[in-house]
Amino acid sequence: MARRPLPRILSSGTTSLARGRDLARTAADSATDVLHPLLVIGRGLRILAAAGRRRWSQTPKDKRGPALFLGAACVLVVALVPWGPLLAMITLMAVAAWHGRDRTPAKTGPSDAETERLGSLYEALVPYFSIPEDPSPLFAHGGDWDKAFSGYEFDEAGRITRLHIRYPAYFTDGEATSRARIETLLHAKSGRGREYLFDWDEEGNQLDLKVLAALPTGIAAQPFVTSPGETVLGFTDAGGVQRTLPVLEGDEPRDVPPVIWRTGPRSGEPHLLAVGQPGSGTSTLLRSVALQALRHGGDVLVVDGGGSGEYSCLSGRAGVLAVECGPTGAQATLEWAAQETERRLIATHRAREAARPAPEDTRRPLWILLDQPSVLAHLSVAEGGPDPLAQLQVPLRHGRPAHVTVVVAEQFGHLELLHDAVWQHTRARVVLGPATVQQVADVLGLPPHTTPTAQVPPGRGYARLGTGPVHRLQVPATPDPYDEATHPAYRQAVLELLPERQPGPGGGRGGLTLAKPLQAQGAALDAPEFPEVRAETP
């Protein structure tokens, strides 16, 4: 059953709804502050009434008559005394306010278990933050941890969630090795299985440790509010970027901070390299990129080196030029992509010489997506053919002015098979799945700012664009819509984003064939005609 489209107010007015919720929440908080005394008095009156009913039920029946007479006499006396009713009302309100006050005891310090945990963590840091020459060490065995730990928070299980540490000025916090030792120790002593953020203040000699909340994994593929040339790689922490996107997580609208990758002639990171273990979500990332490229009117070439058929949903769709999974088809497709890049460069150069705008077909984005290309390279060399990856040098080196973008996804075990051109020109990098700090640093050029965990959901990792910072990343759920083992709602979301199928031999569900013949456009150029490329079925 097809999912009904959301009303326009929910699909396009997410920001207005969020602003309305914030205003309502602010008004409710203000009303609570104004009416707080009345709420306290009302709670006290309810407590007094309950106590009176309980006392009356405990009074013997033979004594209830005299008690009623005594109460009525007291009321009469109060009524006859000058200012008696007013004083009685003030007294009643004061007693109700006293009984209705918040009696939750304020926590003034850590519990015994928390104190013991802080003490053991302090003793573990002594060998790293002390030297024998220090006359008054901040860290010393048997010392007071209150001077070193100025702030701390614990969760319900008694584990540390935030810790503010002061350390001596002579500690070598400018060396990555020294900081890594402290971070490893704090990670082990504070509890494994969680992701920690370490914020070093080298000027003030302070370290702030914080446990990061898990990134949302329930955001499926959907039409993101982006402009042409912007691709959402995934979502990150609120403090990492200065922008939010309205999305739907299930049926709930919310604003989340995205990791935006910008491509085009003015981009400093025109190509992308994604690395991960099997099942880490690199294919999901490529499908997400392909859907966003097709939505903005780009042409897509897909080379599936793994031959798993996870991109068969794109075969025969409008804008998809080819979906290849064999060495012969990949070689011909990448050769055409190299020649198409050269043709675009020549056409753009001639248009500029003639003081004319570049032809429209040269400004249409062309996306080349390669999943595990090292497998195809190995098969091609084993069969005595040329290396298909050699054809990537032209799109990688000259693709930016020609509106050609290359996205390569590879596994950690095959990184040495990638050409140097891939490493040199893919300045946007993504690492997905479980990985060590050294593996992340080798791919991204910088170690992660958090502690990687051994168990992560698919599509979870890190991203770095050019020379920017390292961001935590969660790729939107974009599974193969023909894989029945995945969530039905995610599969339906992908199907709704796919373009219409084109009539022809490439319109079948399982056939991995070209959507249209790959041939050069623009007969005005003196370029050779390229033969039609035929794809192979696995």
Coordinates of C-alpha atoms in Angstrom, one line a residue:
M1 CA 0.0 0.0 0.0
A2 CA 1.5 3.4 -1.0
R3 CA 2.2 5.8 1.7
R4 CA 0.0 8.9 1.7
P5 CA 1.9 12.1 1.1
L6 CA 2.2 14.4 4.1
P7 CA 0.2 17.6 4.2
R8 CA 2.1 20.7 2.9
I9 CA 2.1 22.2 6.4
L10 CA 4.1 19.2 7.6
S11 CA 6.4 18.8 4.6
S12 CA 7.3 22.5 4.0
G13 CA 6.5 24.2 7.3
T14 CA 8.8 22.3 9.6
T15 CA 10.6 25.5 10.7
S16 CA 7.3 27.2 11.5
L17 CA 6.1 24.3 13.5
A18 CA 9.4 24.1 15.4
R19 CA 9.2 27.9 16.1
G20 CA 5.6 27.5 17.3
R21 CA 6.6 24.6 19.6
D22 CA 9.4 26.8 21.1
L23 CA 7.0 29.7 21.6
A24 CA 4.4 27.4 23.3
R25 CA 7.1 25.9 25.5
T26 CA 8.4 29.3 26.5
A27 CA 4.9 30.5 27.3
A28 CA 4.3 27.4 29.4
D29 CA 7.5 27.9 31.3
S30 CA 6.7 31.6 32.0
A31 CA 3.2 30.7 33.2
T32 CA 4.6 28.0 35.5
D33 CA 7.0 30.6 37.0
V34 CA 4.2 33.1 37.6
L35 CA 1.8 30.6 39.0
H36 CA 4.4 28.7 41.1
P37 CA 3.2 30.2 44.5
L38 CA -0.4 29.2 43.8
L39 CA 0.7 25.7 42.8
V40 CA 2.7 25.3 46.0
I41 CA -0.3 26.5 48.1
G42 CA -2.7 24.2 46.3
R43 CA -0.4 21.3 46.8
G44 CA -0.2 22.2 50.5
L45 CA -4.0 22.4 50.9
R46 CA -4.3 19.0 49.2
I47 CA -1.9 17.6 51.7
L48 CA -3.7 19.2 54.7
A49 CA -7.1 17.9 53.4
A50 CA -5.7 14.4 53.1
A51 CA -4.2 14.6 56.6
G52 CA -7.6 15.8 57.9
R53 CA -9.5 13.0 56.3
R54 CA -7.0 10.5 57.6
R55 CA -7.3 11.9 61.1
W56 CA -11.1 11.9 61.0
S57 CA -11.2 8.3 59.9
Q58 CA -8.9 7.4 62.8
T59 CA -11.1 9.2 65.4
P60 CA -13.5 6.9 67.3
K61 CA -17.2 7.4 66.6
D62 CA -18.0 8.2 70.3
K63 CA -15.5 11.1 70.1
R64 CA -16.6 12.6 66.8
G65 CA -19.5 14.6 68.3
P66 CA -17.3 16.5 70.9
A67 CA -14.7 17.1 68.2
L68 CA -17.2 18.7 65.9
F69 CA -18.5 20.9 68.8
L70 CA -15.0 22.0 69.6
G71 CA -14.2 22.8 66.0
A72 CA -17.4 24.8 65.6
A73 CA -16.6 26.8 68.8
C74 CA -13.2 27.6 67.5
V75 CA -14.6 28.8 64.2
L76 CA -17.1 31.0 66.1
V77 CA -14.4 32.5 68.2
V78 CA -12.3 33.3 65.2
A79 CA -15.2 34.9 63.4
L80 CA -16.0 37.2 66.4
V81 CA -12.4 38.3 67.0
P82 CA -11.5 41.5 65.1
W83 CA -9.4 40.6 62.0
G84 CA -9.9 37.0 62.9
P85 CA -11.0 35.6 59.5
L86 CA -8.1 37.5 57.8
L87 CA -5.5 36.2 60.2
A88 CA -6.9 32.7 60.0
M89 CA -6.7 32.8 56.2
I90 CA -3.1 34.1 56.3
T91 CA -2.2 31.4 58.8
L92 CA -3.9 28.7 56.7
M93 CA -2.1 29.8 53.5
A94 CA 1.3 29.9 55.4
V95 CA 0.8 26.4 56.7
A96 CA -0.3 25.2 53.2
A97 CA 2.8 26.8 51.6
W98 CA 5.1 25.2 54.2
H99 CA 3.6 21.7 53.6
G100 CA 3.4 22.1 49.8
R101 CA 7.1 23.1 49.4
D102 CA 9.4 20.9 47.3
R103 CA 11.0 18.6 49.8
T104 CA 13.4 16.9 47.4
P105 CA 16.8 17.1 49.1
A106 CA 19.3 19.1 47.0
K107 CA 22.3 17.1 46.0
T108 CA 25.3 18.8 47.5
G109 CA 28.1 16.5 46.4
P110 CA 28.9 13.1 44.9
S111 CA 27.7 9.9 46.6
D112 CA 30.1 7.4 48.2
A113 CA 30.3 5.3 45.0
E114 CA 30.8 8.5 42.9
T115 CA 33.5 9.7 45.3
E116 CA 35.3 6.4 45.0
R117 CA 35.2 6.5 41.2
L118 CA 36.5 10.0 41.1
G119 CA 39.3 9.1 43.5
S120 CA 40.4 6.1 41.5
L121 CA 40.4 8.2 38.3
Y122 CA 42.5 10.8 40.1
E123 CA 45.0 8.2 41.2
A124 CA 45.2 6.9 37.7
L125 CA 46.1 10.3 36.3
V126 CA 48.9 11.0 38.9
P127 CA 51.8 9.3 36.8
Y128 CA 50.9 11.5 33.8
F129 CA 50.2 14.8 35.4
S130 CA 53.1 15.0 38.0
I131 CA 56.8 15.1 38.1
P132 CA 59.2 14.7 41.1
E133 CA 60.5 18.3 40.7
D134 CA 57.1 19.9 41.4
P135 CA 57.1 21.4 44.9
S136 CA 53.3 21.5 45.2
P137 CA 51.9 19.0 42.7
L138 CA 48.3 19.2 41.7
F139 CA 48.3 15.5 41.2
A140 CA 49.9 13.4 43.9
H141 CA 49.2 9.9 45.4
G142 CA 46.8 10.4 48.3
G143 CA 46.0 13.9 47.2
D144 CA 42.7 15.8 47.1
W145 CA 40.9 15.3 43.8
D146 CA 38.6 18.3 44.5
K147 CA 41.4 20.6 43.3
A148 CA 41.9 18.8 40.0
F149 CA 38.2 18.0 39.2
S150 CA 36.2 21.2 39.2
G151 CA 33.1 19.8 37.6
Y152 CA 31.5 16.4 37.1
E153 CA 28.3 14.7 36.2
F154 CA 27.1 11.0 36.5
D155 CA 24.4 9.0 34.8
E156 CA 21.9 6.8 36.6
A157 CA 24.3 3.9 36.5
G158 CA 27.0 5.9 38.3
R159 CA 29.2 6.3 35.3
I160 CA 30.9 9.6 34.4
T161 CA 29.1 11.6 31.7
R162 CA 31.1 14.9 32.1
L163 CA 34.3 15.8 33.8
H164 CA 36.3 19.0 33.9
I165 CA 40.0 18.5 34.7
R166 CA 42.7 21.0 35.6
Y167 CA 46.2 19.8 34.8
P168 CA 49.7 21.4 35.5
A169 CA 51.2 23.8 32.9
Y170 CA 54.2 21.6 32.3
F171 CA 52.2 18.8 30.8
T172 CA 53.0 18.5 27.1
D173 CA 49.5 19.0 25.8
G174 CA 50.8 20.2 22.5
E175 CA 52.0 16.7 21.6
A176 CA 49.5 14.4 20.0
T177 CA 51.1 11.4 21.7
S178 CA 50.7 12.8 25.2
R179 CA 47.1 13.8 24.6
A180 CA 46.3 10.3 23.2
R181 CA 47.7 8.6 26.3
I182 CA 45.4 10.7 28.5
E183 CA 42.4 10.1 26.3
T184 CA 43.0 6.4 26.2
L185 CA 43.2 6.3 30.0
L186 CA 40.1 8.3 30.6
H187 CA 38.2 6.2 28.0
A188 CA 39.2 3.0 29.9
K189 CA 38.5 4.3 33.4
S190 CA 35.2 6.1 32.6
G191 CA 33.6 3.2 30.8
R192 CA 34.0 1.6 27.5
G193 CA 31.3 1.2 24.8
R194 CA 30.5 5.0 24.8
E195 CA 31.9 7.8 22.6
Y196 CA 33.7 10.6 24.4
L197 CA 34.6 14.1 23.3
F198 CA 37.8 15.6 24.6
D199 CA 38.1 19.3 24.5
W200 CA 41.6 20.5 25.3
D201 CA 42.1 24.1 26.4
E202 CA 45.8 24.4 26.1
E203 CA 45.8 28.1 27.0
G204 CA 44.0 27.5 30.3
N205 CA 45.5 24.0 31.0
Q206 CA 42.0 22.4 31.2
L207 CA 40.5 19.4 29.7
D208 CA 36.7 18.8 29.4
L209 CA 35.5 15.3 28.9
K210 CA 31.9 14.7 27.7
V211 CA 29.9 11.6 26.7
L212 CA 28.3 12.2 23.3
A213 CA 24.8 11.2 22.6
A214 CA 24.2 8.7 19.8
L215 CA 23.5 10.2 16.4
P216 CA 19.9 9.6 15.0
T217 CA 19.7 6.4 12.9
G218 CA 16.0 6.7 12.0
I219 CA 16.3 9.4 9.3
A220 CA 15.5 7.8 5.9
A221 CA 16.3 9.0 2.5
Q222 CA 14.1 12.0 1.6
P223 CA 14.1 15.2 -0.5
F224 CA 16.5 17.3 1.5
V225 CA 16.3 21.1 1.4
T226 CA 19.5 21.8 -0.5
S227 CA 20.5 23.7 -3.6
P228 CA 22.1 22.2 -6.7
G229 CA 25.7 21.4 -6.0
E230 CA 25.0 20.5 -2.4
T231 CA 25.0 16.9 -1.3
V232 CA 24.0 15.7 2.2
L233 CA 26.5 13.1 3.3
G234 CA 24.8 12.6 6.6
F235 CA 24.1 14.2 10.0
T236 CA 26.4 15.2 12.8
D237 CA 26.5 16.9 16.2
A238 CA 24.8 20.2 16.7
G239 CA 28.1 22.0 17.7
G240 CA 30.0 20.8 14.6
V241 CA 28.2 22.8 11.9
Q242 CA 26.3 26.1 11.7
R243 CA 23.3 24.9 9.7
T244 CA 20.3 22.7 10.3
L245 CA 18.0 20.9 7.8
P246 CA 14.3 20.1 8.4
V247 CA 13.8 16.3 8.1
L248 CA 11.3 13.7 9.0
E249 CA 12.5 11.0 11.5
G250 CA 9.7 8.5 11.1
D251 CA 6.6 10.8 11.2
E252 CA 8.2 13.4 13.5
P253 CA 9.6 16.6 12.0
R254 CA 12.8 17.9 13.4
D255 CA 15.8 20.0 12.6
V256 CA 19.2 18.3 12.5
P257 CA 22.7 19.5 11.6
P258 CA 23.9 18.1 8.3
V259 CA 27.4 17.5 6.7
I260 CA 27.1 19.3 3.4
W261 CA 29.5 18.4 0.6
R262 CA 29.6 21.1 -2.2
T263 CA 30.7 20.1 -5.7
G264 CA 31.1 22.0 -8.9
P265 CA 33.7 24.3 -10.6
R266 CA 34.1 26.4 -7.4
S267 CA 34.4 23.5 -5.0
G268 CA 37.6 22.8 -3.2
E269 CA 36.7 19.1 -2.7
P270 CA 35.3 18.0 -6.1
H271 CA 35.7 14.3 -5.5
L272 CA 34.9 11.9 -2.6
L273 CA 36.5 8.8 -1.2
A274 CA 34.5 6.5 1.2
V275 CA 36.2 3.7 3.1
G276 CA 34.8 1.1 5.4
Q277 CA 34.5 -2.5 6.3
P278 CA 31.9 -4.9 4.6
G279 CA 28.5 -3.9 5.8
S280 CA 29.6 -0.5 7.1
G281 CA 27.3 1.4 4.8
T282 CA 29.5 2.6 1.9
S283 CA 27.0 1.3 -0.6
T284 CA 24.2 3.1 1.3
L285 CA 26.2 6.3 1.0
L286 CA 26.6 5.9 -2.7
R287 CA 22.9 5.3 -3.2
S288 CA 22.1 8.4 -1.2
V289 CA 24.5 10.5 -3.3
A290 CA 23.0 9.0 -6.5
L291 CA 19.4 9.9 -5.5
Q292 CA 20.4 13.4 -4.6
A293 CA 22.3 13.9 -7.9
L294 CA 19.3 12.6 -9.9
R295 CA 17.0 14.9 -8.0
H296 CA 19.1 18.0 -9.0
G297 CA 19.1 16.9 -12.7
G298 CA 22.5 15.2 -12.9
D299 CA 23.6 12.2 -15.0
V300 CA 24.9 9.2 -13.1
L301 CA 27.2 6.4 -14.0
V302 CA 27.5 3.5 -11.6
V303 CA 30.2 0.9 -11.6
D304 CA 29.5 -1.9 -9.1
G305 CA 32.8 -3.7 -8.6
G306 CA 31.3 -6.1 -6.0
G307 CA 28.7 -7.4 -8.5
S308 CA 26.2 -7.7 -5.7
G309 CA 23.4 -6.0 -7.7
E310 CA 22.7 -3.5 -5.0
Y311 CA 22.3 -0.7 -7.6
S312 CA 19.9 -2.6 -9.9
C313 CA 17.1 -0.2 -8.6
L314 CA 18.8 2.6 -10.6
S315 CA 19.0 0.6 -13.9
G316 CA 16.9 2.1 -16.6
R317 CA 15.9 5.2 -14.6
A318 CA 15.8 8.7 -16.1
G319 CA 19.3 10.3 -15.7
V320 CA 21.1 7.0 -15.1
L321 CA 23.4 6.5 -18.0
A322 CA 24.7 3.0 -17.0
V323 CA 25.0 0.5 -14.2
E324 CA 28.0 -1.8 -14.8
C325 CA 29.2 -4.7 -12.9
G326 CA 31.7 -6.5 -15.2
P327 CA 35.3 -5.7 -16.2
T328 CA 34.5 -5.2 -19.9
G329 CA 31.6 -2.9 -19.3
A330 CA 33.4 -1.0 -16.6
Q331 CA 36.4 -0.4 -18.9
A332 CA 34.2 0.9 -21.7
T333 CA 32.2 3.1 -19.4
L334 CA 35.2 4.7 -17.7
E335 CA 36.8 5.2 -21.1
W336 CA 33.7 7.0 -22.3
A337 CA 33.7 9.1 -19.1
A338 CA 37.4 10.1 -19.7
Q339 CA 36.6 11.1 -23.3
E340 CA 33.4 12.9 -22.2
T341 CA 35.5 14.9 -19.7
E342 CA 37.9 15.9 -22.5
R343 CA 35.0 16.8 -24.8
R344 CA 33.5 19.1 -22.2
L345 CA 36.8 20.8 -21.5
I346 CA 37.3 21.4 -25.3
A347 CA 33.8 22.7 -25.7
T348 CA 34.0 25.0 -22.7
H349 CA 37.4 26.3 -23.9
R350 CA 36.1 27.1 -27.4
A351 CA 33.1 28.8 -26.0
R352 CA 35.2 31.1 -23.8
E353 CA 37.5 31.9 -26.8
A354 CA 34.4 33.0 -28.7
A355 CA 33.1 35.0 -25.7
R356 CA 30.0 32.8 -25.4
P357 CA 28.6 30.9 -22.5
A358 CA 29.5 27.2 -22.2
P359 CA 27.1 24.8 -23.9
E360 CA 24.3 23.5 -21.7
D361 CA 25.4 19.9 -22.1
T362 CA 28.8 20.7 -20.6
R363 CA 27.2 22.3 -17.5
R364 CA 25.0 19.3 -16.7
P365 CA 26.6 17.5 -13.7
L366 CA 28.0 14.1 -14.5
W367 CA 28.5 11.7 -11.5
I368 CA 30.7 8.7 -11.7
L369 CA 30.1 6.3 -8.7
L370 CA 32.5 3.4 -8.2
D371 CA 31.9 0.8 -5.5
Q372 CA 34.9 -1.5 -4.9
P373 CA 36.7 -0.7 -8.1
S374 CA 39.8 -2.7 -7.0
V375 CA 37.8 -6.0 -7.6
L376 CA 37.2 -5.0 -11.3
A377 CA 40.8 -4.0 -11.7
H378 CA 42.0 -7.3 -10.4
L379 CA 39.7 -9.3 -12.6
S380 CA 40.6 -7.2 -15.7
V381 CA 44.4 -7.7 -15.1
A382 CA 43.8 -11.4 -14.4
E383 CA 42.1 -11.7 -17.8
G384 CA 45.0 -9.9 -19.5
G385 CA 43.0 -6.7 -20.1
P386 CA 43.9 -3.1 -19.1
D387 CA 43.3 -1.6 -15.7
P388 CA 39.9 0.2 -15.7
L389 CA 41.1 2.5 -12.9
A390 CA 43.6 4.1 -15.2
Q391 CA 40.8 5.8 -17.0
L392 CA 39.9 7.7 -13.8
Q393 CA 42.9 10.0 -14.0
V394 CA 41.2 12.3 -16.5
P395 CA 37.9 12.8 -14.6
L396 CA 39.8 13.1 -11.3
R397 CA 42.3 15.7 -12.5
H398 CA 40.1 17.7 -14.8
G399 CA 36.6 16.9 -13.7
R400 CA 36.0 20.0 -11.6
P401 CA 35.8 22.6 -14.5
A402 CA 33.9 20.0 -16.6
H403 CA 31.2 19.5 -13.9
V404 CA 32.3 15.8 -13.5
T405 CA 32.3 14.4 -10.0
V406 CA 33.9 11.1 -9.0
V407 CA 32.8 9.1 -5.9
V408 CA 34.9 6.0 -4.9
A409 CA 33.9 3.5 -2.2
E410 CA 36.5 1.0 -1.2
Q411 CA 37.2 -1.4 1.7
F412 CA 40.1 -1.1 4.1
G413 CA 41.8 -4.3 2.9
H414 CA 42.0 -3.0 -0.7
L415 CA 43.2 0.5 -0.2
E416 CA 46.7 -0.2 -1.5
L417 CA 45.2 -1.1 -4.9
L418 CA 43.9 2.4 -5.4
H419 CA 45.8 4.6 -7.8
D420 CA 47.7 7.7 -6.6
A421 CA 45.3 9.9 -8.5
V422 CA 42.5 8.7 -6.3
W423 CA 44.4 9.7 -3.1
Q424 CA 45.5 13.0 -4.5
H425 CA 42.2 14.3 -5.9
T426 CA 39.6 12.9 -3.5
R427 CA 39.9 15.7 -0.8
A428 CA 36.5 14.8 0.6
R429 CA 36.9 11.7 2.7
V430 CA 34.5 9.5 4.7
V431 CA 35.2 6.5 7.0
L432 CA 32.3 4.3 8.0
G433 CA 32.0 1.4 10.3
P434 CA 34.3 0.2 13.1
A435 CA 37.8 1.5 12.7
T436 CA 40.8 2.2 14.8
V437 CA 42.1 5.7 15.5
Q438 CA 45.1 5.0 13.2
Q439 CA 42.9 3.8 10.3
V440 CA 40.7 6.9 10.6
A441 CA 43.8 9.1 10.7
D442 CA 45.4 7.4 7.6
V443 CA 42.3 8.1 5.5
L444 CA 41.2 11.5 6.8
G445 CA 44.6 12.9 7.5
L446 CA 43.6 13.7 11.1
P447 CA 42.6 11.5 14.0
P448 CA 39.0 11.6 15.1
H449 CA 38.1 14.1 17.9
T450 CA 36.2 11.4 19.7
T451 CA 36.9 7.8 20.8
P452 CA 35.7 5.3 18.2
T453 CA 33.6 2.5 19.5
A454 CA 33.8 -1.2 18.5
Q455 CA 30.1 -1.6 17.8
V456 CA 28.4 1.0 15.6
P457 CA 25.3 1.0 13.4
P458 CA 25.6 0.9 9.6
G459 CA 26.3 4.2 8.1
R460 CA 28.0 5.5 11.2
G461 CA 31.5 7.0 10.9
Y462 CA 33.5 10.2 10.3
A463 CA 33.8 12.7 7.5
R464 CA 36.3 15.4 6.6
L465 CA 36.0 17.9 3.8
G466 CA 39.3 19.2 2.6
T467 CA 41.4 20.7 5.4
G468 CA 38.3 21.2 7.6
P469 CA 37.6 19.5 11.0
V470 CA 36.6 15.8 11.4
H471 CA 32.9 15.4 11.9
R472 CA 30.9 12.5 13.3
L473 CA 28.6 11.2 10.6
Q474 CA 25.5 9.2 10.3
V475 CA 24.4 8.4 6.7
P476 CA 20.6 8.6 6.1
A477 CA 19.1 5.1 5.7
T478 CA 19.1 4.4 2.0
P479 CA 18.9 0.6 1.6
D480 CA 18.4 -1.4 -1.6
P481 CA 14.6 -1.2 -2.1
Y482 CA 14.7 -4.8 -3.5
D483 CA 16.3 -6.2 -0.3
E484 CA 13.4 -7.6 1.7
A485 CA 15.6 -8.0 4.8
T486 CA 15.6 -4.2 5.3
H487 CA 13.0 -2.0 7.0
P488 CA 9.9 -1.6 4.7
A489 CA 9.5 2.1 5.5
Y490 CA 13.1 2.8 4.4
R491 CA 12.7 0.7 1.2
Q492 CA 9.5 2.7 0.4
A493 CA 11.3 6.0 1.0
V494 CA 13.9 5.0 -1.6
L495 CA 11.3 3.9 -4.1
E496 CA 9.6 7.2 -3.9
L497 CA 12.8 9.1 -4.7
L498 CA 13.7 7.0 -7.7
P499 CA 13.0 8.6 -11.1
E500 CA 10.6 7.1 -13.6
R501 CA 11.9 4.2 -15.7
Q502 CA 12.7 4.8 -19.3
P503 CA 11.2 2.5 -22.0
G504 CA 13.7 0.1 -23.5
P505 CA 15.9 -2.8 -22.7
G506 CA 17.2 -1.1 -19.6
G507 CA 13.8 -0.8 -18.0
G508 CA 13.7 -4.2 -16.5
R509 CA 14.1 -4.8 -12.8
G510 CA 17.0 -7.1 -12.9
G511 CA 18.9 -6.1 -16.0
L512 CA 22.0 -4.2 -15.4
T513 CA 22.1 -2.4 -18.8
L514 CA 22.7 1.0 -20.1
A515 CA 19.9 3.5 -19.8
K516 CA 20.9 5.0 -23.1
P517 CA 23.9 4.6 -25.5
L518 CA 27.0 6.3 -24.2
Q519 CA 28.2 8.5 -27.0
A520 CA 29.7 12.0 -27.3
Q521 CA 27.4 14.9 -27.7
G522 CA 28.0 17.9 -29.9
A523 CA 28.8 17.0 -33.5
A524 CA 30.3 20.4 -34.0
L525 CA 33.5 19.3 -32.2
D526 CA 36.1 17.3 -34.2
A527 CA 36.0 14.5 -31.7
P528 CA 35.8 10.8 -32.7
E529 CA 32.5 9.0 -32.4
F530 CA 32.4 6.7 -29.4
P531 CA 30.9 3.2 -29.9
E532 CA 27.9 2.1 -28.0
V533 CA 28.8 0.4 -24.8
R534 CA 27.0 -2.8 -23.8
A535 CA 26.8 -3.8 -20.2
E536 CA 27.2 -7.3 -19.0
T537 CA 24.9 -9.1 -16.7
P538 CA 26.4 -11.0 -13.8

